[in-house]
Amino acid sequence: MKTKTVLITGGSGFIGSYLCELLLARGYRIICLDNLITGSLSNIAPLFKNHGFKFIKHDISKTIGIKDKIYYVLHFASPASPVDYLKFPIQTLKVGSLGTHNALGIAKAKRAKFFLASTSEIYGDPLVHPQKENYWGNVNTIGPRGVYDEAKRFSEAITMAYHRAHGIDTKIVRIFNTYGPRMRKEDGRAIPNFISQALKNKPITVYGRGGQTRSFCYVTDLVDGIYRLMMSPLNEPVNLGNPKEMTILQLAKEIIRLTGSKSRIVYEMLPQDDPKTRQPDITKAKKFLKWQAKVGLEEGLIETIGYFRLNKVEKAS
Ligand code: UDP
């Protein structure tokens, strides 16, 4: 059988790099595109020795000609943490809109399948709890998070349009909060912030009173679900995430406990439009993909804390 090639945009990002690894291990050739504004070459450094792996530094918001035959296009490029998309608002809007259009164009030209990384952010500050795929969401279009939420909502719309108008076999995953090694310490999300702060015994910055909830999924669980969805016949969006919900204050306390830190908790201003609750309803993933998260929060956090400790040691030496 000839080796199939998968094109991954955002392949050197946090989730993208795990996908590159998983697909290489399953015998696919990989073309990884990334403009490296939030991705990092260190995430994919071990993959360069693999002959089946090619990296192209490119911004998918601009068109690109690809000579190779492509079996699957996976569109994962986008700033994805609130701090990042506030820092790169225009790039975030462009990669979700123009970037998705370009990635779909490649899939169409190559008669490839297409996979979109969407997000729980499309539900905005949800009025339905937990969130099922048939909920349409509650998004402030002109708020600071609108740049990400609306870009991803558009990317879902154009993906379904290409599916309906051009008959492309498209898939959409709505990714809920995911964590694990390779998250950037400075990416601003709760888990990397809290772990970095805890390891330095600095104050843990809980925004608001910390009563807002999230549900955290370990990255290897997520990519397992992504692979199952890639190989499934489903074209409608599917939620992937760990339904175990907790408050941000509980998360902060858990990280203090697991790091053995002397940090105290300080309360800072809640960012505008910060969702008050978030929990995936994964009935669909369970039923059609036979998928559910396996890694518990304690186990996943211990791995992640280990990575952050090691990174600190490497940086210091
Ligand atoms: N958060 C916090 N302190 C931080 C970073 C984040 O309290 O230092 C809160 C944030 O306000 C949100 C939750 O943690 O309610 C999750 O934020 P994150 O940026 O990880 O992702 P989000 O789910 O908002 O996209």
Short mmCIF file of N, CA and C in Angstrom, two decimals, residues 177-181 191 215-222 241-246 251 254-255 257-258 291-305:
data_model
loop_
_atom_site.label_atom_id
_atom_site.label_comp_id
_atom_site.label_asym_id
_atom_site.label_seq_id
_atom_site.Cartn_x
_atom_site.Cartn_y
_atom_site.Cartn_z
N ASN A 177 -11.50 22.58 26.73
CA ASN A 177 -10.20 22.86 27.36
C ASN A 177 -9.31 21.62 27.43
N THR A 178 -8.12 21.75 26.87
CA THR A 178 -7.18 20.63 26.79
C THR A 178 -5.85 21.09 27.38
N TYR A 179 -5.14 20.18 28.04
CA TYR A 179 -3.87 20.56 28.67
C TYR A 179 -2.89 19.41 28.57
N GLY A 180 -1.64 19.73 28.87
CA GLY A 180 -0.62 18.68 28.89
C GLY A 180 0.75 19.28 28.59
N PRO A 181 1.78 18.43 28.59
CA PRO A 181 3.11 18.88 28.24
C PRO A 181 3.11 19.57 26.87
N ILE A 191 -4.08 26.57 33.37
CA ILE A 191 -3.18 25.50 33.84
C ILE A 191 -1.70 25.91 33.72
N SER A 215 -13.81 22.18 32.21
CA SER A 215 -13.66 20.72 32.26
C SER A 215 -12.40 20.43 31.45
N PHE A 216 -11.39 19.84 32.07
CA PHE A 216 -10.07 19.76 31.44
C PHE A 216 -9.76 18.37 30.93
N CYS A 217 -9.34 18.31 29.67
CA CYS A 217 -9.06 17.02 29.02
C CYS A 217 -7.56 16.90 28.77
N TYR A 218 -6.99 15.74 29.08
CA TYR A 218 -5.56 15.53 28.84
C TYR A 218 -5.33 15.31 27.34
N VAL A 219 -4.21 15.86 26.87
CA VAL A 219 -3.99 15.96 25.42
C VAL A 219 -3.98 14.61 24.69
N THR A 220 -3.44 13.55 25.31
CA THR A 220 -3.39 12.27 24.59
C THR A 220 -4.80 11.69 24.42
N ASP A 221 -5.67 11.94 25.41
CA ASP A 221 -7.07 11.53 25.26
C ASP A 221 -7.68 12.26 24.06
N LEU A 222 -7.43 13.56 24.00
CA LEU A 222 -8.02 14.35 22.92
C LEU A 222 -7.57 13.84 21.54
N GLY A 241 -13.96 16.35 24.82
CA GLY A 241 -13.46 16.96 26.05
C GLY A 241 -13.74 16.01 27.20
N ASN A 242 -13.17 16.35 28.34
CA ASN A 242 -13.41 15.55 29.54
C ASN A 242 -14.55 16.18 30.32
N PRO A 243 -15.66 15.49 30.52
CA PRO A 243 -16.83 16.14 31.15
C PRO A 243 -16.66 16.43 32.64
N LYS A 244 -15.53 16.04 33.24
CA LYS A 244 -15.38 16.30 34.69
C LYS A 244 -15.18 17.81 34.91
N GLU A 245 -16.24 18.42 35.45
CA GLU A 245 -16.26 19.88 35.59
C GLU A 245 -15.75 20.31 36.96
N MET A 246 -15.05 21.42 37.01
CA MET A 246 -14.61 21.95 38.31
C MET A 246 -14.52 23.46 38.26
N LEU A 251 -9.33 24.14 40.83
CA LEU A 251 -8.15 23.81 40.01
C LEU A 251 -6.89 24.42 40.65
N GLU A 254 -5.86 22.45 43.64
CA GLU A 254 -5.33 21.14 43.26
C GLU A 254 -3.87 21.28 42.78
N ILE A 255 -3.59 22.34 42.05
CA ILE A 255 -2.22 22.54 41.55
C ILE A 255 -1.27 22.90 42.71
N ARG A 257 -1.63 21.84 45.73
CA ARG A 257 -1.43 20.56 46.44
C ARG A 257 -0.42 19.67 45.71
N LEU A 258 -0.59 19.52 44.39
CA LEU A 258 0.25 18.59 43.65
C LEU A 258 1.69 19.08 43.48
N TRP A 291 -15.66 6.75 22.25
CA TRP A 291 -14.57 7.50 22.88
C TRP A 291 -15.02 8.14 24.18
N GLN A 292 -14.15 8.10 25.16
CA GLN A 292 -14.29 9.00 26.31
C GLN A 292 -12.91 9.15 26.94
N ALA A 293 -12.71 10.27 27.64
CA ALA A 293 -11.40 10.54 28.23
C ALA A 293 -11.08 9.51 29.30
N LYS A 294 -9.80 9.13 29.37
CA LYS A 294 -9.39 8.10 30.34
C LYS A 294 -8.49 8.66 31.44
N VAL A 295 -7.73 9.70 31.09
CA VAL A 295 -6.72 10.21 32.04
C VAL A 295 -7.38 11.15 33.04
N GLY A 296 -7.24 10.84 34.31
CA GLY A 296 -7.83 11.68 35.36
C GLY A 296 -7.02 12.96 35.54
N LEU A 297 -7.65 13.94 36.20
CA LEU A 297 -6.99 15.24 36.34
C LEU A 297 -5.68 15.14 37.11
N GLU A 298 -5.67 14.37 38.18
CA GLU A 298 -4.44 14.29 39.00
C GLU A 298 -3.29 13.72 38.17
N GLU A 299 -3.57 12.62 37.48
CA GLU A 299 -2.55 11.97 36.66
C GLU A 299 -2.02 12.91 35.57
N GLY A 300 -2.95 13.58 34.90
CA GLY A 300 -2.58 14.50 33.82
C GLY A 300 -1.80 15.70 34.33
N LEU A 301 -2.23 16.20 35.48
CA LEU A 301 -1.52 17.37 36.04
C LEU A 301 -0.12 16.99 36.47
N ILE A 302 0.04 15.79 37.04
CA ILE A 302 1.39 15.37 37.46
C ILE A 302 2.34 15.32 36.25
N GLU A 303 1.86 14.78 35.13
CA GLU A 303 2.68 14.75 33.90
C GLU A 303 3.04 16.17 33.46
N THR A 304 2.04 17.05 33.50
CA THR A 304 2.23 18.42 33.01
C THR A 304 3.18 19.18 33.93
N ILE A 305 3.02 18.99 35.23
CA ILE A 305 3.91 19.65 36.20
C ILE A 305 5.34 19.16 35.96
#
